[in-house]
Coordinates of C-alpha atoms and ligand atoms in Angstrom, one line a residue:
X1 CA 0.0 0.0 0.0
X2 CA 1.4 3.4 -0.9
X3 CA 1.7 6.0 1.8
X4 CA 1.3 9.7 1.2
X5 CA 2.7 12.3 3.5
X6 CA 0.0 14.1 5.5
X7 CA 1.4 17.5 4.3
X8 CA 2.7 18.7 0.9
X9 CA 6.3 17.8 0.4
X10 CA 8.0 20.7 -1.5
X11 CA 10.0 19.4 -4.4
X12 CA 13.8 20.1 -4.1
X13 CA 15.0 23.4 -5.4
X14 CA 17.4 22.9 -8.4
X15 CA 20.5 24.9 -7.8
X16 CA 23.8 25.7 -9.6
X17 CA 26.9 27.3 -8.0
X18 CA 29.3 29.2 -10.3
X19 CA 32.6 29.6 -8.4
X20 CA 31.8 26.7 -6.1
X21 CA 35.4 26.4 -4.7
X22 CA 35.7 30.0 -3.5
X23 CA 34.8 31.5 -0.1
X24 CA 31.2 32.3 -1.0
X25 CA 30.9 29.1 -3.1
X26 CA 32.0 26.8 -0.4
X27 CA 29.8 28.4 2.2
X28 CA 26.9 27.9 -0.2
X29 CA 27.9 24.2 -0.7
X30 CA 28.0 23.9 3.1
X31 CA 24.5 25.2 3.6
X32 CA 23.2 22.9 0.9
X33 CA 24.9 19.9 2.3
X34 CA 23.3 20.6 5.7
X35 CA 19.8 20.3 4.3
X36 CA 19.6 16.9 2.6
X37 CA 16.6 16.6 0.3
X38 CA 15.9 20.3 0.0
X39 CA 18.1 20.9 -2.9
X40 CA 19.1 19.1 -6.1
X41 CA 22.4 20.4 -7.4
X42 CA 22.5 20.8 -11.2
X43 CA 26.1 22.1 -11.6
X44 CA 29.2 23.2 -9.7
X45 CA 32.0 25.2 -11.5
X46 CA 35.5 26.2 -10.5
X47 CA 38.5 27.7 -12.3
X48 CA 41.5 25.5 -11.3
X49 CA 41.2 24.1 -7.8
X50 CA 40.3 20.6 -8.9
X51 CA 40.7 18.9 -5.5
X52 CA 38.3 21.3 -3.8
X53 CA 35.8 20.9 -6.7
X54 CA 36.0 17.1 -6.3
X55 CA 35.4 17.4 -2.5
X56 CA 32.4 19.7 -3.0
X57 CA 31.0 17.5 -5.7
X58 CA 31.2 14.4 -3.5
X59 CA 29.4 16.3 -0.8
X60 CA 26.4 17.6 -2.8
X61 CA 26.4 15.3 -5.8
X62 CA 25.7 17.7 -8.7
X63 CA 24.7 16.4 -12.1
X64 CA 27.7 18.2 -13.6
X65 CA 31.1 19.4 -12.4
X66 CA 33.1 21.9 -14.6
X67 CA 36.7 22.9 -14.2
X68 CA 37.8 26.0 -16.2
X69 CA 41.4 24.9 -16.6
X70 CA 41.2 22.3 -19.4
X71 CA 44.5 20.8 -18.2
X72 CA 42.7 19.6 -15.1
X73 CA 40.0 17.7 -17.0
X74 CA 41.6 14.2 -16.5
X75 CA 42.1 14.8 -12.7
X76 CA 38.4 15.8 -12.4
X77 CA 37.3 12.7 -14.3
X78 CA 39.5 10.5 -12.2
X79 CA 38.3 12.1 -9.0
X80 CA 34.6 11.6 -9.8
X81 CA 34.9 8.2 -11.5
X82 CA 32.0 5.9 -10.7
X83 CA 29.9 8.7 -9.2
X84 CA 27.7 9.2 -12.3
X85 CA 28.6 12.9 -12.2
X86 CA 29.1 14.4 -15.6
X87 CA 32.4 16.3 -16.0
X88 CA 33.4 19.1 -18.4
X89 CA 36.3 21.6 -18.8
X90 CA 37.1 25.0 -20.3
X91 CA 35.7 28.5 -20.0
X92 CA 32.9 27.8 -22.5
X93 CA 31.8 24.8 -20.4
X94 CA 31.4 27.1 -17.4
X95 CA 29.1 29.4 -19.4
X96 CA 27.2 26.4 -20.7
X97 CA 26.7 25.1 -17.1
X98 CA 25.1 28.5 -16.3
X99 CA 22.6 28.0 -19.1
X100 CA 21.4 24.6 -17.7
X101 CA 17.9 25.0 -16.3
X102 CA 17.9 25.8 -12.5
X103 CA 15.6 27.4 -10.0
X104 CA 18.4 29.2 -8.3
X105 CA 21.9 30.1 -9.4
X106 CA 24.7 31.4 -7.2
X107 CA 27.0 33.7 -9.2
X108 CA 30.2 33.6 -7.1
X109 CA 33.0 33.8 -9.6
X110 CA 35.5 36.5 -8.7
X111 CA 36.2 39.4 -11.2
X112 CA 35.1 40.1 -14.7
X113 CA 35.9 36.5 -15.6
X114 CA 32.4 35.8 -14.2
X115 CA 30.7 38.1 -16.6
X116 CA 29.8 35.6 -19.4
X117 CA 28.5 32.9 -17.0
X118 CA 26.6 35.4 -14.9
X119 CA 24.9 37.0 -17.9
X120 CA 24.0 33.5 -19.1
X121 CA 22.5 32.7 -15.7
X122 CA 20.6 36.0 -15.7
X123 CA 19.3 35.3 -19.3
X124 CA 17.5 32.2 -18.0
X125 CA 15.1 34.5 -16.2
X126 CA 15.3 32.4 -13.1
X127 CA 16.5 33.5 -9.6
X128 CA 20.2 34.6 -9.5
X129 CA 22.0 35.2 -6.2
X130 CA 24.6 37.7 -7.1
X131 CA 27.9 37.7 -5.2
X132 CA 30.1 38.7 -8.1
X133 CA 30.1 42.5 -7.7
X134 CA 32.7 43.1 -10.4
X135 CA 30.0 42.0 -13.0
X136 CA 27.7 44.7 -11.8
X137 CA 30.5 47.3 -11.7
X138 CA 31.8 46.6 -15.2
X139 CA 28.4 45.8 -16.9
X140 CA 25.7 47.1 -14.6
X141 CA 23.4 48.8 -17.1
X142 CA 23.7 45.9 -19.5
X143 CA 23.0 43.3 -16.8
X144 CA 20.1 45.2 -15.2
X145 CA 18.5 45.6 -18.6
X146 CA 18.8 41.8 -19.1
X147 CA 17.3 41.3 -15.6
X148 CA 14.3 43.5 -16.6
X149 CA 13.8 41.9 -20.0
X150 CA 14.0 38.3 -18.7
X151 CA 12.1 38.9 -15.5
X152 CA 15.0 37.6 -13.5
X153 CA 14.9 37.8 -9.7
X154 CA 18.2 39.1 -8.6
X155 CA 19.1 38.6 -4.9
X156 CA 22.1 40.5 -3.6
X157 CA 24.5 38.3 -1.6
X158 CA 27.2 41.0 -0.8
X159 CA 26.4 41.5 2.9
X160 CA 25.7 45.3 2.6
X161 CA 23.4 44.9 -0.4
X162 CA 21.7 41.9 1.2
X163 CA 21.1 44.1 4.3
X164 CA 19.7 46.9 2.2
X165 CA 17.5 44.5 0.2
X166 CA 16.1 43.3 3.5
X167 CA 15.1 46.8 4.7
X168 CA 14.5 48.6 1.4
X169 CA 10.8 49.3 0.8
X170 CA 10.9 48.7 -2.9
X171 CA 7.2 49.3 -3.3
X172 CA 7.6 52.9 -2.1
X173 CA 11.1 54.0 -3.1
X174 CA 10.0 57.7 -3.0
X175 CA 10.0 57.4 0.8
X176 CA 13.7 56.7 0.8
X177 CA 16.2 59.5 1.4
X178 CA 19.5 57.6 1.2
X179 CA 21.2 54.3 1.7
X180 CA 24.3 53.9 3.9
X181 CA 26.9 51.2 3.3
X182 CA 28.9 50.3 6.3
X183 CA 32.6 49.3 6.0
X184 CA 34.7 47.6 8.6
X185 CA 37.8 49.7 7.7
X186 CA 39.8 46.6 7.0
X187 CA 43.2 45.8 8.3
X188 CA 44.7 49.3 7.8
X189 CA 41.9 51.5 9.2
X190 CA 44.3 53.1 11.7
X191 CA 47.6 52.5 9.8
X192 CA 50.0 55.2 8.8
X193 CA 50.9 55.8 5.2
X194 CA 54.4 54.5 5.9
X195 CA 52.9 51.3 7.3
X196 CA 50.7 50.9 4.2
X197 CA 53.7 51.7 1.9
X198 CA 55.5 48.6 3.3
X199 CA 52.4 46.4 3.6
X200 CA 52.8 42.8 2.5
X201 CA 50.1 40.7 0.8
X202 CA 49.7 38.6 4.0
X203 CA 49.1 41.8 6.0
X204 CA 46.6 43.1 3.5
X205 CA 44.6 39.9 3.3
X206 CA 44.4 39.5 7.1
X207 CA 40.9 41.0 7.5
X208 CA 39.8 41.7 11.1
X209 CA 36.2 40.5 10.8
X210 CA 35.6 38.5 7.6
X211 CA 37.1 35.3 6.0
X212 CA 37.1 36.0 2.2
X213 CA 39.0 35.3 -1.0
X214 CA 42.3 37.1 -1.6
X215 CA 41.1 39.6 -4.2
X216 CA 38.2 41.0 -2.1
X217 CA 40.4 41.0 1.0
X218 CA 42.9 43.3 -0.7
X219 CA 40.0 45.4 -2.0
X220 CA 38.8 45.8 1.6
X221 CA 42.3 46.9 2.7
X222 CA 42.4 49.7 0.0
X223 CA 38.7 50.5 0.4
X224 CA 38.2 49.8 -3.3
X225 CA 35.8 47.2 -2.1
X226 CA 33.5 49.9 -0.7
X227 CA 33.9 51.9 -3.9
X228 CA 32.9 48.9 -6.0
X229 CA 30.0 48.4 -3.6
X230 CA 28.7 52.0 -4.1
X231 CA 28.5 51.3 -7.9
X232 CA 27.0 47.9 -7.2
X233 CA 24.3 49.5 -5.0
X234 CA 23.6 52.1 -7.7
X235 CA 22.6 49.3 -10.1
X236 CA 20.8 47.2 -7.6
X237 CA 18.5 49.8 -6.0
X238 CA 16.4 52.7 -7.4
X239 CA 18.5 55.5 -5.9
X240 CA 20.5 58.4 -7.3
X241 CA 24.3 58.4 -7.2
X242 CA 24.2 61.1 -4.4
X243 CA 21.9 59.0 -2.3
X244 CA 24.6 56.5 -1.5
X245 CA 27.0 57.1 1.4
X246 CA 29.6 55.1 3.3
X247 CA 30.3 55.0 7.0
X248 CA 33.1 53.1 8.7
X249 CA 31.8 50.7 11.4
X250 CA 34.7 48.6 12.7
X251 CA 32.5 46.0 14.5
X252 CA 30.7 44.9 11.2
X253 CA 27.5 44.3 13.1
X254 CA 25.2 46.7 11.2
X255 CA 25.6 45.5 7.6
X256 CA 24.0 48.6 6.0
X257 CA 21.0 51.0 6.5
X258 CA 18.2 52.7 4.7
X259 CA 17.1 56.2 5.7
X260 CA 13.5 57.3 5.1
X261 CA 12.1 60.8 4.7
X262 CA 10.4 60.7 8.1
X263 CA 13.7 60.3 9.8
X264 CA 13.5 56.5 10.3
X265 CA 16.6 54.5 9.7
X266 CA 16.2 50.8 9.2
X267 CA 19.3 48.6 9.6
X268 CA 20.0 44.9 9.3
X269 CA 22.3 43.4 12.0
X270 CA 24.0 40.0 12.2
X271 CA 27.4 38.5 13.2
X272 CA 29.9 39.0 10.4
X273 CA 29.4 35.6 8.7
X274 CA 28.6 35.3 5.0
X275 CA 26.4 32.3 5.6
X276 CA 23.7 34.7 6.8
X277 CA 23.3 36.6 3.5
X278 CA 23.8 33.4 1.5
X279 CA 21.1 31.6 3.6
X280 CA 18.8 34.6 3.1
X281 CA 19.3 34.3 -0.7
X282 CA 19.0 30.5 -0.7
X283 CA 15.8 30.5 1.2
X284 CA 14.2 33.6 -0.2
X285 CA 11.3 34.4 0.2
X286 CA 11.4 32.0 3.2
X287 CA 14.0 32.1 6.0
X288 CA 16.2 29.1 6.5
X289 CA 18.4 28.1 9.4
X290 CA 22.0 29.3 9.2
X291 CA 24.6 27.8 11.6
X292 CA 26.2 31.1 12.4
X293 CA 27.2 32.7 15.8
X294 CA 24.2 34.5 17.2
X295 CA 24.6 38.2 17.7
X296 CA 25.3 39.0 21.3
X297 CA 25.0 42.8 21.7
X298 CA 25.7 42.8 25.4
X299 CA 29.0 41.1 24.7
X300 CA 29.8 43.4 21.9
X301 CA 28.8 46.3 24.1
X302 CA 29.7 49.1 21.7
X303 CA 29.0 49.9 18.1
X304 CA 31.1 52.8 16.7
X305 CA 31.1 54.8 13.5
X306 CA 33.6 57.1 11.7
X307 CA 33.7 59.0 8.4
X308 CA 36.0 57.4 5.8
X309 CA 39.4 59.0 5.3
X310 CA 39.6 59.6 1.6
X311 CA 43.2 60.9 1.7
X312 CA 44.7 57.7 3.1
X313 CA 42.3 55.5 1.0
X314 CA 42.1 57.2 -2.4
X315 CA 40.6 54.1 -4.0
X316 CA 37.2 55.0 -2.5
X317 CA 37.4 58.5 -4.1
X318 CA 38.4 57.0 -7.4
X319 CA 35.4 54.7 -7.4
X320 CA 33.1 57.6 -6.5
X321 CA 34.6 59.5 -9.4
X322 CA 34.0 56.5 -11.8
X323 CA 30.4 56.3 -10.6
X324 CA 29.9 60.0 -11.2
X325 CA 31.5 59.7 -14.7
X326 CA 29.5 56.7 -15.7
X327 CA 29.9 55.1 -19.2
X328 CA 33.0 53.0 -19.3
X329 CA 34.7 54.6 -16.2
X330 CA 33.5 51.9 -13.8
X331 CA 34.5 49.1 -16.2
X332 CA 38.0 50.6 -16.6
X333 CA 38.3 51.2 -12.8
X334 CA 37.4 47.6 -12.0
X335 CA 39.6 46.1 -14.8
X336 CA 42.7 48.2 -13.7
X337 CA 42.0 47.3 -10.1
X338 CA 41.9 43.6 -10.9
X339 CA 45.3 43.8 -12.7
X340 CA 46.8 46.0 -9.9
X341 CA 45.6 43.7 -7.1
X342 CA 47.0 40.6 -8.9
X343 CA 50.3 42.4 -9.4
X344 CA 50.4 43.3 -5.7
X345 CA 49.6 39.7 -4.7
X346 CA 52.3 38.6 -7.0
X347 CA 54.9 40.9 -5.3
X348 CA 55.3 43.1 -8.4
X349 CA 54.0 46.4 -6.9
X350 CA 53.5 47.9 -3.5
X351 CA 50.2 48.3 -1.7
X352 CA 49.9 52.0 -2.3
X353 CA 50.6 51.5 -6.0
X354 CA 47.3 49.8 -6.5
X355 CA 45.3 53.0 -6.3
X356 CA 48.0 54.9 -8.3
X357 CA 47.7 52.4 -11.2
X358 CA 43.9 52.7 -11.1
X359 CA 44.1 56.5 -11.0
X360 CA 46.4 56.7 -14.0
X361 CA 44.3 54.2 -15.9
X362 CA 41.2 56.2 -15.2
X363 CA 43.0 59.4 -16.3
X364 CA 44.0 57.7 -19.5
X365 CA 40.4 56.8 -20.1
X366 CA 39.3 60.4 -19.5
X367 CA 41.9 61.7 -21.9
X368 CA 40.7 59.4 -24.7
X369 CA 43.7 57.1 -24.6
X370 CA 41.5 54.0 -24.1
X371 CA 39.3 54.6 -27.1
X372 CA 35.6 53.9 -26.5
X373 CA 34.8 55.3 -23.1
X374 CA 31.9 57.7 -22.5
X375 CA 29.1 55.3 -23.5
X376 CA 28.9 51.5 -23.6
X377 CA 26.2 50.4 -26.0
X378 CA 26.8 46.6 -26.1
X379 CA 28.5 43.7 -24.5
X380 CA 31.3 44.1 -27.0
X381 CA 31.8 47.7 -25.9
X382 CA 32.0 46.6 -22.3
X383 CA 34.6 43.8 -23.1
X384 CA 36.5 46.4 -25.2
X385 CA 36.7 48.9 -22.3
X386 CA 37.6 46.1 -19.9
X387 CA 40.4 44.9 -22.2
X388 CA 41.7 48.4 -22.7
X389 CA 41.8 49.1 -19.0
X390 CA 43.6 45.8 -18.3
X391 CA 46.2 46.5 -21.1
X392 CA 46.9 50.0 -19.9
X393 CA 47.2 49.0 -16.3
X394 CA 49.5 46.1 -17.2
X395 CA 51.7 48.4 -19.2
X396 CA 52.0 50.8 -16.3
X397 CA 53.1 47.9 -14.1
X398 CA 55.7 46.7 -16.6
X399 CA 57.1 50.2 -16.8
X400 CA 57.8 50.3 -13.1
Ligands
LIG1 P1 37.4 33.4 -4.2 O1 38.6 33.9 -4.8 O2 37.4 32.7 -2.8 O3 36.7 32.3 -5.2 C1 36.4 32.7 -6.5 C2 35.7 31.5 -7.3 O4 35.7 31.9 -8.6 C3 36.4 30.2 -7.2 O5 35.5 29.1 -7.2 C4 37.2 30.2 -8.5 O6 37.5 28.8 -9.0 C5 36.3 30.9 -9.4 N1 37.1 31.6 -10.5 C6 38.1 32.5 -10.4 N2 38.6 32.8 -11.6 C7 37.8 32.2 -12.5 C8 37.8 32.2 -13.9 N3 38.7 32.9 -14.6 N4 36.9 31.5 -14.5 C9 36.0 30.8 -13.8 N5 35.9 30.7 -12.5 C10 36.8 31.5 -11.8 O7 36.3 34.6 -4.2 P2 35.2 34.9 -3.1 O8 35.8 35.6 -2.0 O9 34.3 33.7 -2.9 O10 34.4 36.0 -3.9 C11 33.6 35.7 -5.0 C12 32.8 36.9 -5.4 O11 31.9 37.3 -4.3 C13 33.7 38.2 -5.6 O12 33.1 39.0 -6.7 C14 33.5 38.9 -4.3 O13 33.7 40.3 -4.5 C15 32.1 38.6 -3.9 N6 31.9 38.7 -2.4 C16 32.6 37.8 -1.6 C17 32.5 37.8 -0.3 C18 33.2 36.9 0.6 O14 32.9 36.9 1.8 N7 34.1 36.1 0.2 C19 31.6 38.8 0.3 C20 30.9 39.7 -0.5 C21 31.1 39.6 -1.9
LIG2 MG1 30.5 43.6 1.1

C-alpha cells in the first residue's frame, strides 16, 4: 500500500553554483549539504582548484562538475569516476553550465571572468543570487537591462546589499532618502601611510572580521571594495548616485542601512558571517536556518562609527569618481584594479601602488587614450573597455 505524506512535500530546489570552490561558493555548498533533500544540485563550477571541486561534488552530488582549466579535466574525471557525475572543462563549459535550467543560481566567480557565465544565468530568467560585484560594476546597465527583460529575480549576496535588500521598501522608493553602506575599515583602518607603503600581501589579506577570497580581501584593505559596492548599490537599488553614502563601522554588526524621509533609519544586523546573507538568498522568500554565531549585543557592548578617510584611502574617491562619470569609467576602474591587485599579490608592486595604477588608468580613459569610453552600447563595448583598462594598467606595471 502506498503511503502519502500528510502534508505537501516541497520538491527540491534545483541549484547551480558558479565559483563553487571560493569562499562564497564553499559556504553555499556547506548550507546545501546541511539540508539533505531540500536541494538538487545541477552544476558546480571552478577555475583551477580541482581537489576542492571534487570534494564539493562528492558532498552535494551535482549532475555536472566543470573545471575552467582544461589541463585539469583528467584529474576531475578520475576524482569523480564511478559517481555518475558528468564532467566538463574549459571556460565555455562554465558558461554552458550557467545555461542549464535551474531554479536558483549562485554567481560567485570573482572578477570580470564571471561576466559571461553570470549573464548566461541571468538570461535564464530564473533566480540569481549575485555575489560577483565586479560583474555589476563593469556591466551594470547591461546586466540590469537583461534582468528586466527576462524577469529575473536578482538577490544580492554581498552583505551590505543583502542588508539593504532586507530593509528597502521597494514598493515605495519615494519614501527613501539615502542608503548607507557600512565598511569595517579593513586591516589598515588606523595604519599610517608608511605602514601601508610597506604592507605585504599577507598583512593586506588579514581582514579583522571576515574570511574571504584574496582579491576582495585586498580590496577591503584599499577601500576599493566599498567603492565597488557603491557602484553595485547604484545598479541594484532605485537610488540616485548622491543618495549612496559610506560610513566606517569597525565591528561589522550593522551591515547597512536605509534612511527614510520621516527620519526613520532601518538597519540589518548580524554577526559578520557570509552564511547569513547566503542563507537569506538561498531560502528567499522564506527564512532558512544558518549555523552562524548568534549576535550578542551585550557582549559586543559598543557599536562605533567614523567617516571614511579619503586621503589615506584614495581608491574610494576613485570609485566615486568613476560612478559619477558613468559610461566606461566603472568598467575601466574595475579592470585596472583587478590587474593591480593581482600584481600586488604577485609581489610586483607595493600596496599604495594599487590606487595609483587605477588612478592613472582612469585618467588615460578620461583623456581618450583608451578609445571607447563615454558610453557603452553593447557587451562588445564593455569587453573592449575592460580589455583596454587591463592592457593600460599592465603596461604601467611593466614600466615600473
Ligand atoms: P574566491 O577567490 O574565494 O573564489 C572565486 C571563485 O571563482 C572560485 O571558485 C574560482 O574557482 C572561481 N574563478 C576564479 N577565476 C575564475 C575564472 N577565470 N573563470 C571561472 N571561475 C573562476 O572569491 P570569493 O571571496 O568567494 O568572492 C567571489 C565573489 O563574491 C567576488 O566577486 C567577491 O567580491 C564577492 N563577495 C565575496 C564575499 C566573501 O565573503 N568572500 C563577500 C561579498 C562579496
Ligand atoms: Mg560587502
